[in-house]
Amino acid sequence: MSAAKRNVKKYFLNQALMEAKVDEYLASKFHSVGYAGVELQRTPLGTRVVIYAERSGVIIGRRGQTIRQITRVLEEWFGIPNPQVTVVRVENPELNARVMAFRLAVALQRGYHFRRAAYNALRRIMGAGAKGAQVRIAGKLRGERARFEKYIAGKVYKSGNQVVRLTERAIAHVLLKPGVEGVEVIIAKDAPTDDHVRIKEPEEVAEVVKKIREELEAERAAQGTVEEVAEVKEEQTQEQTQESSGGEQ
């Protein structure tokens, strides 16, 4: 591997590592306000930092005080040159796996029973229009032995390309008196799968059938016209041949 390729590879690895560190810091600070993720984009003027959250106003703060603090931390702690922070509100937080995982972790931290919190999360996810959802909670749920419980609603994909294309997964942790509990949320989006086949109703294809019939009739008419022209030319050729043979005689 040449030095240029090594430098390019190292650059992208450092970028991914920096984004992971920033994401971990923001998640630990704003998990209770529906933090969903962050993106770092290099620009000629500096680095554009886009933060996605359910309650964007809390991250911005009163008169922008919190966002100025975040900008200072990103510049001094993480060494990001001239960070320009933008906060974007998540339009449908119930369909965002990370938001729901943090929301479930906060509910457990506030003392809600794990089963009640899990079913509440599933109900909200399915009510928002998801095709399926799975909630898995692990830890010392009842007693000294650690175990896990899993709750599923709808259809959740576990294999195939639809796992990458239609499924979103997030994990969150919460520290309780018995110990650390882990939360996993999987959300399957309501979209057609790769092998989905839908047969249209006759009313839906009426216009298409009409258009195809018109095209076929036009083709037949054109074909008939061509045949008629060919017959006329053949008759003219025969007449000319007969005239020429009669003249020779």
PDB file of C-alpha atoms in Angstrom:
ATOM      1  CA  MET A   1       0.000   0.000   0.000  1.00  0.00           C
ATOM      2  CA  SER A   2       1.405   3.396  -1.008  1.00  0.00           C
ATOM      3  CA  ALA A   3       1.874   6.289   1.400  1.00  0.00           C
ATOM      4  CA  ALA A   4      -0.951   8.269  -0.243  1.00  0.00           C
ATOM      5  CA  LYS A   5      -3.435   5.408   0.234  1.00  0.00           C
ATOM      6  CA  ARG A   6      -2.335   4.972   3.840  1.00  0.00           C
ATOM      7  CA  ASN A   7      -2.857   8.679   4.483  1.00  0.00           C
ATOM      8  CA  VAL A   8      -6.342   8.600   2.930  1.00  0.00           C
ATOM      9  CA  LYS A   9      -7.282   5.540   4.972  1.00  0.00           C
ATOM     10  CA  LYS A  10      -5.921   7.120   8.138  1.00  0.00           C
ATOM     11  CA  TYR A  11      -7.843  10.330   7.454  1.00  0.00           C
ATOM     12  CA  PHE A  12     -11.209   8.577   7.160  1.00  0.00           C
ATOM     13  CA  LEU A  13     -10.497   6.409  10.201  1.00  0.00           C
ATOM     14  CA  ASN A  14      -9.683   9.501  12.247  1.00  0.00           C
ATOM     15  CA  GLN A  15     -12.869  11.177  11.019  1.00  0.00           C
ATOM     16  CA  ALA A  16     -14.988   8.176  12.013  1.00  0.00           C
ATOM     17  CA  LEU A  17     -13.259   7.961  15.404  1.00  0.00           C
ATOM     18  CA  MET A  18     -13.814  11.675  16.024  1.00  0.00           C
ATOM     19  CA  GLU A  19     -17.502  11.396  15.108  1.00  0.00           C
ATOM     20  CA  ALA A  20     -17.890   8.398  17.446  1.00  0.00           C
ATOM     21  CA  LYS A  21     -16.304  10.329  20.330  1.00  0.00           C
ATOM     22  CA  VAL A  22     -18.516  13.366  19.748  1.00  0.00           C
ATOM     23  CA  ASP A  23     -21.576  11.120  19.488  1.00  0.00           C
ATOM     24  CA  GLU A  24     -20.716   9.416  22.783  1.00  0.00           C
ATOM     25  CA  TYR A  25     -20.267  12.767  24.532  1.00  0.00           C
ATOM     26  CA  LEU A  26     -23.549  14.208  23.241  1.00  0.00           C
ATOM     27  CA  ALA A  27     -25.450  10.988  24.019  1.00  0.00           C
ATOM     28  CA  SER A  28     -24.256  11.021  27.634  1.00  0.00           C
ATOM     29  CA  LYS A  29     -25.235  14.671  27.994  1.00  0.00           C
ATOM     30  CA  PHE A  30     -28.579  14.801  26.136  1.00  0.00           C
ATOM     31  CA  HIS A  31     -29.989  11.256  26.271  1.00  0.00           C
ATOM     32  CA  SER A  32     -32.937  12.468  28.362  1.00  0.00           C
ATOM     33  CA  VAL A  33     -34.105  14.972  25.709  1.00  0.00           C
ATOM     34  CA  GLY A  34     -34.346  12.512  22.815  1.00  0.00           C
ATOM     35  CA  TYR A  35     -30.851  12.659  21.347  1.00  0.00           C
ATOM     36  CA  ALA A  36     -30.807  10.821  17.994  1.00  0.00           C
ATOM     37  CA  GLY A  37     -27.352  11.303  16.482  1.00  0.00           C
ATOM     38  CA  VAL A  38     -24.760  13.693  15.055  1.00  0.00           C
ATOM     39  CA  GLU A  39     -23.073  14.328  11.709  1.00  0.00           C
ATOM     40  CA  LEU A  40     -19.726  16.042  11.071  1.00  0.00           C
ATOM     41  CA  GLN A  41     -19.289  17.721   7.688  1.00  0.00           C
ATOM     42  CA  ARG A  42     -16.053  19.423   6.659  1.00  0.00           C
ATOM     43  CA  THR A  43     -16.544  22.761   4.862  1.00  0.00           C
ATOM     44  CA  PRO A  44     -14.095  25.407   3.600  1.00  0.00           C
ATOM     45  CA  LEU A  45     -15.069  27.613   6.558  1.00  0.00           C
ATOM     46  CA  GLY A  46     -14.692  24.933   9.247  1.00  0.00           C
ATOM     47  CA  THR A  47     -16.691  21.925  10.444  1.00  0.00           C
ATOM     48  CA  ARG A  48     -20.479  21.773  10.314  1.00  0.00           C
ATOM     49  CA  VAL A  49     -21.890  19.797  13.258  1.00  0.00           C
ATOM     50  CA  VAL A  50     -25.515  18.680  12.820  1.00  0.00           C
ATOM     51  CA  ILE A  51     -27.205  17.374  15.992  1.00  0.00           C
ATOM     52  CA  TYR A  52     -30.506  15.484  15.696  1.00  0.00           C
ATOM     53  CA  ALA A  53     -32.785  15.449  18.730  1.00  0.00           C
ATOM     54  CA  GLU A  54     -36.424  15.219  19.709  1.00  0.00           C
ATOM     55  CA  ARG A  55     -36.377  18.331  21.927  1.00  0.00           C
ATOM     56  CA  SER A  56     -34.063  20.600  20.003  1.00  0.00           C
ATOM     57  CA  GLY A  57     -34.901  23.644  22.112  1.00  0.00           C
ATOM     58  CA  VAL A  58     -33.272  22.125  25.200  1.00  0.00           C
ATOM     59  CA  ILE A  59     -30.012  21.568  23.311  1.00  0.00           C
ATOM     60  CA  ILE A  60     -30.044  25.126  21.977  1.00  0.00           C
ATOM     61  CA  GLY A  61     -30.661  26.471  25.464  1.00  0.00           C
ATOM     62  CA  ARG A  62     -31.847  29.838  26.670  1.00  0.00           C
ATOM     63  CA  ARG A  63     -30.552  32.499  24.285  1.00  0.00           C
ATOM     64  CA  GLY A  64     -28.247  29.878  22.758  1.00  0.00           C
ATOM     65  CA  GLN A  65     -26.246  29.385  25.937  1.00  0.00           C
ATOM     66  CA  THR A  66     -26.094  25.576  25.719  1.00  0.00           C
ATOM     67  CA  ILE A  67     -25.155  25.524  22.057  1.00  0.00           C
ATOM     68  CA  ARG A  68     -22.317  27.983  22.710  1.00  0.00           C
ATOM     69  CA  GLN A  69     -21.058  25.686  25.449  1.00  0.00           C
ATOM     70  CA  ILE A  70     -21.169  22.722  23.059  1.00  0.00           C
ATOM     71  CA  THR A  71     -19.234  24.730  20.473  1.00  0.00           C
ATOM     72  CA  ARG A  72     -16.543  25.551  23.008  1.00  0.00           C
ATOM     73  CA  VAL A  73     -16.249  21.905  24.119  1.00  0.00           C
ATOM     74  CA  LEU A  74     -15.983  20.660  20.536  1.00  0.00           C
ATOM     75  CA  GLU A  75     -13.245  23.146  19.772  1.00  0.00           C
ATOM     76  CA  GLU A  76     -11.199  22.772  22.978  1.00  0.00           C
ATOM     77  CA  TRP A  77     -11.707  19.118  23.961  1.00  0.00           C
ATOM     78  CA  PHE A  78     -12.016  17.449  20.580  1.00  0.00           C
ATOM     79  CA  GLY A  79      -9.900  19.835  18.528  1.00  0.00           C
ATOM     80  CA  ILE A  80     -12.544  20.437  15.864  1.00  0.00           C
ATOM     81  CA  PRO A  81     -11.618  23.578  13.897  1.00  0.00           C
ATOM     82  CA  ASN A  82     -14.275  26.313  13.871  1.00  0.00           C
ATOM     83  CA  PRO A  83     -17.319  24.131  14.679  1.00  0.00           C
ATOM     84  CA  GLN A  84     -20.650  25.458  13.417  1.00  0.00           C
ATOM     85  CA  VAL A  85     -23.346  23.667  15.410  1.00  0.00           C
ATOM     86  CA  THR A  86     -26.851  23.192  14.009  1.00  0.00           C
ATOM     87  CA  VAL A  87     -29.668  21.432  15.867  1.00  0.00           C
ATOM     88  CA  VAL A  88     -32.326  19.627  13.808  1.00  0.00           C
ATOM     89  CA  ARG A  89     -35.549  18.355  15.325  1.00  0.00           C
ATOM     90  CA  VAL A  90     -36.490  14.716  14.646  1.00  0.00           C
ATOM     91  CA  GLU A  91     -39.840  14.804  12.857  1.00  0.00           C
ATOM     92  CA  ASN A  92     -41.144  11.410  13.986  1.00  0.00           C
ATOM     93  CA  PRO A  93     -39.271  10.377  17.151  1.00  0.00           C
ATOM     94  CA  GLU A  94     -41.415   7.265  17.718  1.00  0.00           C
ATOM     95  CA  LEU A  95     -39.890   5.752  14.559  1.00  0.00           C
ATOM     96  CA  ASN A  96     -36.318   6.545  15.619  1.00  0.00           C
ATOM     97  CA  ALA A  97     -34.780   3.557  17.404  1.00  0.00           C
ATOM     98  CA  ARG A  98     -32.225   5.599  19.318  1.00  0.00           C
ATOM     99  CA  VAL A  99     -34.760   8.076  20.641  1.00  0.00           C
ATOM    100  CA  MET A 100     -37.001   5.252  21.816  1.00  0.00           C
ATOM    101  CA  ALA A 101     -34.095   3.370  23.413  1.00  0.00           C
ATOM    102  CA  PHE A 102     -33.066   6.447  25.412  1.00  0.00           C
ATOM    103  CA  ARG A 103     -36.705   7.129  26.292  1.00  0.00           C
ATOM    104  CA  LEU A 104     -37.078   3.575  27.609  1.00  0.00           C
ATOM    105  CA  ALA A 105     -33.836   3.861  29.599  1.00  0.00           C
ATOM    106  CA  VAL A 106     -35.044   7.095  31.201  1.00  0.00           C
ATOM    107  CA  ALA A 107     -38.357   5.422  32.112  1.00  0.00           C
ATOM    108  CA  LEU A 108     -36.487   2.590  33.853  1.00  0.00           C
ATOM    109  CA  GLN A 109     -34.315   5.123  35.659  1.00  0.00           C
ATOM    110  CA  ARG A 110     -37.424   6.884  36.947  1.00  0.00           C
ATOM    111  CA  GLY A 111     -38.715   3.675  38.493  1.00  0.00           C
ATOM    112  CA  TYR A 112     -41.195   2.371  35.917  1.00  0.00           C
ATOM    113  CA  HIS A 113     -41.624  -1.398  35.819  1.00  0.00           C
ATOM    114  CA  PHE A 114     -39.634  -2.811  32.909  1.00  0.00           C
ATOM    115  CA  ARG A 115     -42.587  -4.696  31.414  1.00  0.00           C
ATOM    116  CA  ARG A 116     -44.870  -1.676  31.553  1.00  0.00           C
ATOM    117  CA  ALA A 117     -42.189   0.551  30.035  1.00  0.00           C
ATOM    118  CA  ALA A 118     -41.508  -1.969  27.244  1.00  0.00           C
ATOM    119  CA  TYR A 119     -45.166  -2.355  26.270  1.00  0.00           C
ATOM    120  CA  ASN A 120     -45.627   1.408  26.367  1.00  0.00           C
ATOM    121  CA  ALA A 121     -42.690   1.838  23.971  1.00  0.00           C
ATOM    122  CA  LEU A 122     -44.060  -0.842  21.629  1.00  0.00           C
ATOM    123  CA  ARG A 123     -47.487   0.784  21.628  1.00  0.00           C
ATOM    124  CA  ARG A 124     -46.026   4.171  20.714  1.00  0.00           C
ATOM    125  CA  ILE A 125     -43.836   2.728  17.961  1.00  0.00           C
ATOM    126  CA  MET A 126     -46.658   0.769  16.342  1.00  0.00           C
ATOM    127  CA  GLY A 127     -49.006   3.731  16.723  1.00  0.00           C
ATOM    128  CA  ALA A 128     -46.567   5.870  14.742  1.00  0.00           C
ATOM    129  CA  GLY A 129     -46.878   3.563  11.737  1.00  0.00           C
ATOM    130  CA  ALA A 130     -44.063   1.036  12.094  1.00  0.00           C
ATOM    131  CA  LYS A 131     -44.414  -2.395  10.529  1.00  0.00           C
ATOM    132  CA  GLY A 132     -42.914  -4.083  13.580  1.00  0.00           C
ATOM    133  CA  ALA A 133     -40.815  -3.505  16.680  1.00  0.00           C
ATOM    134  CA  GLN A 134     -38.809  -5.453  19.224  1.00  0.00           C
ATOM    135  CA  VAL A 135     -37.752  -4.374  22.714  1.00  0.00           C
ATOM    136  CA  ARG A 136     -35.169  -6.355  24.661  1.00  0.00           C
ATOM    137  CA  ILE A 137     -34.251  -5.527  28.266  1.00  0.00           C
ATOM    138  CA  ALA A 138     -31.349  -7.320  29.988  1.00  0.00           C
ATOM    139  CA  GLY A 139     -30.011  -7.148  33.534  1.00  0.00           C
ATOM    140  CA  LYS A 140     -31.093  -7.963  37.076  1.00  0.00           C
ATOM    141  CA  LEU A 141     -34.777  -7.514  36.355  1.00  0.00           C
ATOM    142  CA  ARG A 142     -36.187  -9.533  39.250  1.00  0.00           C
ATOM    143  CA  GLY A 143     -33.674 -11.085  41.609  1.00  0.00           C
ATOM    144  CA  GLU A 144     -29.908 -11.412  41.764  1.00  0.00           C
ATOM    145  CA  ARG A 145     -29.515 -13.368  38.533  1.00  0.00           C
ATOM    146  CA  ALA A 146     -29.196 -11.397  35.335  1.00  0.00           C
ATOM    147  CA  ARG A 147     -31.565 -12.343  32.539  1.00  0.00           C
ATOM    148  CA  PHE A 148     -33.387 -10.743  29.651  1.00  0.00           C
ATOM    149  CA  GLU A 149     -36.938 -10.361  28.406  1.00  0.00           C
ATOM    150  CA  LYS A 150     -37.985  -9.714  24.834  1.00  0.00           C
ATOM    151  CA  TYR A 151     -41.219  -8.158  23.567  1.00  0.00           C
ATOM    152  CA  ILE A 152     -42.258  -8.120  19.902  1.00  0.00           C
ATOM    153  CA  ALA A 153     -45.089  -6.444  18.016  1.00  0.00           C
ATOM    154  CA  GLY A 154     -45.791  -6.770  14.314  1.00  0.00           C
ATOM    155  CA  LYS A 155     -43.147  -8.091  11.922  1.00  0.00           C
ATOM    156  CA  VAL A 156     -39.406  -7.706  12.602  1.00  0.00           C
ATOM    157  CA  TYR A 157     -36.850  -8.696   9.948  1.00  0.00           C
ATOM    158  CA  LYS A 158     -33.850 -10.751  11.068  1.00  0.00           C
ATOM    159  CA  SER A 159     -32.119 -11.598   7.773  1.00  0.00           C
ATOM    160  CA  GLY A 160     -31.807 -10.447   4.192  1.00  0.00           C
ATOM    161  CA  ASN A 161     -31.326  -7.053   2.605  1.00  0.00           C
ATOM    162  CA  GLN A 162     -34.406  -5.677   4.373  1.00  0.00           C
ATOM    163  CA  VAL A 163     -32.458  -5.763   7.666  1.00  0.00           C
ATOM    164  CA  VAL A 164     -30.104  -3.117   6.268  1.00  0.00           C
ATOM    165  CA  ARG A 165     -32.694  -1.194   4.265  1.00  0.00           C
ATOM    166  CA  LEU A 166     -35.795  -1.287   6.469  1.00  0.00           C
ATOM    167  CA  THR A 167     -34.594  -1.950  10.020  1.00  0.00           C
ATOM    168  CA  GLU A 168     -33.166   0.446  12.597  1.00  0.00           C
ATOM    169  CA  ARG A 169     -31.478  -0.748  15.794  1.00  0.00           C
ATOM    170  CA  ALA A 170     -30.261   1.096  18.892  1.00  0.00           C
ATOM    171  CA  ILE A 171     -28.857   0.185  22.309  1.00  0.00           C
ATOM    172  CA  ALA A 172     -28.900   2.175  25.558  1.00  0.00           C
ATOM    173  CA  HIS A 173     -27.687   1.468  29.094  1.00  0.00           C
ATOM    174  CA  VAL A 174     -29.007   2.661  32.427  1.00  0.00           C
ATOM    175  CA  LEU A 175     -27.483   2.357  35.898  1.00  0.00           C
ATOM    176  CA  LEU A 176     -29.964   1.243  38.571  1.00  0.00           C
ATOM    177  CA  LYS A 177     -29.528   0.080  42.171  1.00  0.00           C
ATOM    178  CA  PRO A 178     -29.304  -3.651  41.272  1.00  0.00           C
ATOM    179  CA  GLY A 179     -26.804  -2.896  38.504  1.00  0.00           C
ATOM    180  CA  VAL A 180     -26.564  -1.876  34.869  1.00  0.00           C
ATOM    181  CA  GLU A 181     -29.467  -2.765  32.581  1.00  0.00           C
ATOM    182  CA  GLY A 182     -29.273  -2.784  28.807  1.00  0.00           C
ATOM    183  CA  VAL A 183     -32.042  -1.804  26.409  1.00  0.00           C
ATOM    184  CA  GLU A 184     -32.229  -2.769  22.743  1.00  0.00           C
ATOM    185  CA  VAL A 185     -34.865  -1.370  20.381  1.00  0.00           C
ATOM    186  CA  ILE A 186     -35.397  -2.619  16.821  1.00  0.00           C
ATOM    187  CA  ILE A 187     -37.881  -0.860  14.526  1.00  0.00           C
ATOM    188  CA  ALA A 188     -38.991  -2.196  11.132  1.00  0.00           C
ATOM    189  CA  LYS A 189     -40.184   0.529   8.773  1.00  0.00           C
ATOM    190  CA  ASP A 190     -43.455   0.191   6.909  1.00  0.00           C
ATOM    191  CA  ALA A 191     -42.104  -0.114   3.366  1.00  0.00           C
ATOM    192  CA  PRO A 192     -42.274  -2.784   0.630  1.00  0.00           C
ATOM    193  CA  THR A 193     -39.718  -5.578   0.927  1.00  0.00           C
ATOM    194  CA  ASP A 194     -37.528  -6.800  -1.924  1.00  0.00           C
ATOM    195  CA  ASP A 195     -39.832  -9.742  -2.704  1.00  0.00           C
ATOM    196  CA  HIS A 196     -43.078  -7.816  -2.320  1.00  0.00           C
ATOM    197  CA  VAL A 197     -45.578  -8.401  -5.145  1.00  0.00           C
ATOM    198  CA  ARG A 198     -48.858  -6.507  -5.385  1.00  0.00           C
ATOM    199  CA  ILE A 199     -51.591  -7.463  -7.846  1.00  0.00           C
ATOM    200  CA  LYS A 200     -53.497  -4.410  -8.999  1.00  0.00           C
ATOM    201  CA  GLU A 201     -57.266  -4.261  -9.055  1.00  0.00           C
ATOM    202  CA  PRO A 202     -59.111  -4.149 -12.427  1.00  0.00           C
ATOM    203  CA  GLU A 203     -60.134  -0.543 -11.773  1.00  0.00           C
ATOM    204  CA  GLU A 204     -56.479   0.468 -11.367  1.00  0.00           C
ATOM    205  CA  VAL A 205     -55.382  -1.012 -14.694  1.00  0.00           C
ATOM    206  CA  ALA A 206     -58.390   0.093 -16.768  1.00  0.00           C
ATOM    207  CA  GLU A 207     -56.568   3.136 -18.173  1.00  0.00           C
ATOM    208  CA  VAL A 208     -53.458   1.084 -18.945  1.00  0.00           C
ATOM    209  CA  VAL A 209     -55.495  -1.579 -20.756  1.00  0.00           C
ATOM    210  CA  LYS A 210     -57.311   1.106 -22.765  1.00  0.00           C
ATOM    211  CA  LYS A 211     -54.021   2.692 -23.808  1.00  0.00           C
ATOM    212  CA  ILE A 212     -52.559  -0.671 -24.859  1.00  0.00           C
ATOM    213  CA  ARG A 213     -55.664  -1.454 -26.944  1.00  0.00           C
ATOM    214  CA  GLU A 214     -55.424   1.895 -28.718  1.00  0.00           C
ATOM    215  CA  GLU A 215     -51.752   1.286 -29.509  1.00  0.00           C
ATOM    216  CA  LEU A 216     -52.508  -2.205 -30.855  1.00  0.00           C
ATOM    217  CA  GLU A 217     -55.323  -0.876 -33.057  1.00  0.00           C
ATOM    218  CA  ALA A 218     -53.038   1.849 -34.387  1.00  0.00           C
ATOM    219  CA  GLU A 219     -50.349  -0.730 -35.174  1.00  0.00           C
ATOM    220  CA  ARG A 220     -52.863  -2.977 -36.937  1.00  0.00           C
ATOM    221  CA  ALA A 221     -54.200  -0.043 -38.953  1.00  0.00           C
ATOM    222  CA  ALA A 222     -50.676   0.972 -39.927  1.00  0.00           C
ATOM    223  CA  GLN A 223     -49.840  -2.617 -40.859  1.00  0.00           C
ATOM    224  CA  GLY A 224     -52.989  -2.849 -42.995  1.00  0.00           C
ATOM    225  CA  THR A 225     -52.080   0.385 -44.780  1.00  0.00           C
ATOM    226  CA  VAL A 226     -48.609  -0.934 -45.551  1.00  0.00           C
ATOM    227  CA  GLU A 227     -50.065  -4.163 -46.970  1.00  0.00           C
ATOM    228  CA  GLU A 228     -52.499  -2.203 -49.165  1.00  0.00           C
ATOM    229  CA  VAL A 229     -49.669  -0.047 -50.516  1.00  0.00           C
ATOM    230  CA  ALA A 230     -47.634  -3.173 -51.238  1.00  0.00           C
ATOM    231  CA  GLU A 231     -50.561  -4.729 -53.138  1.00  0.00           C
ATOM    232  CA  VAL A 232     -51.036  -1.562 -55.214  1.00  0.00           C
ATOM    233  CA  LYS A 233     -47.340  -1.482 -56.093  1.00  0.00           C
ATOM    234  CA  GLU A 234     -47.429  -5.150 -57.042  1.00  0.00           C
ATOM    235  CA  GLU A 235     -50.434  -4.568 -59.320  1.00  0.00           C
ATOM    236  CA  GLN A 236     -48.707  -1.597 -60.952  1.00  0.00           C
ATOM    237  CA  THR A 237     -45.599  -3.693 -61.520  1.00  0.00           C
ATOM    238  CA  GLN A 238     -47.634  -6.471 -63.129  1.00  0.00           C
ATOM    239  CA  GLU A 239     -49.421  -3.983 -65.409  1.00  0.00           C
ATOM    240  CA  GLN A 240     -46.132  -2.445 -66.491  1.00  0.00           C
ATOM    241  CA  THR A 241     -44.741  -5.908 -67.199  1.00  0.00           C
ATOM    242  CA  GLN A 242     -47.763  -6.827 -69.315  1.00  0.00           C
ATOM    243  CA  GLU A 243     -47.583  -3.543 -71.252  1.00  0.00           C
ATOM    244  CA  SER A 244     -43.897  -3.990 -71.975  1.00  0.00           C
ATOM    245  CA  SER A 245     -44.384  -7.588 -73.142  1.00  0.00           C
ATOM    246  CA  GLY A 246     -47.309  -6.551 -75.390  1.00  0.00           C
ATOM    247  CA  GLY A 247     -45.247  -3.782 -76.948  1.00  0.00           C
ATOM    248  CA  GLU A 248     -42.444  -6.162 -77.815  1.00  0.00           C
ATOM    249  CA  GLN A 249     -44.863  -8.473 -79.592  1.00  0.00           C
TER     250      GLN A 249
END
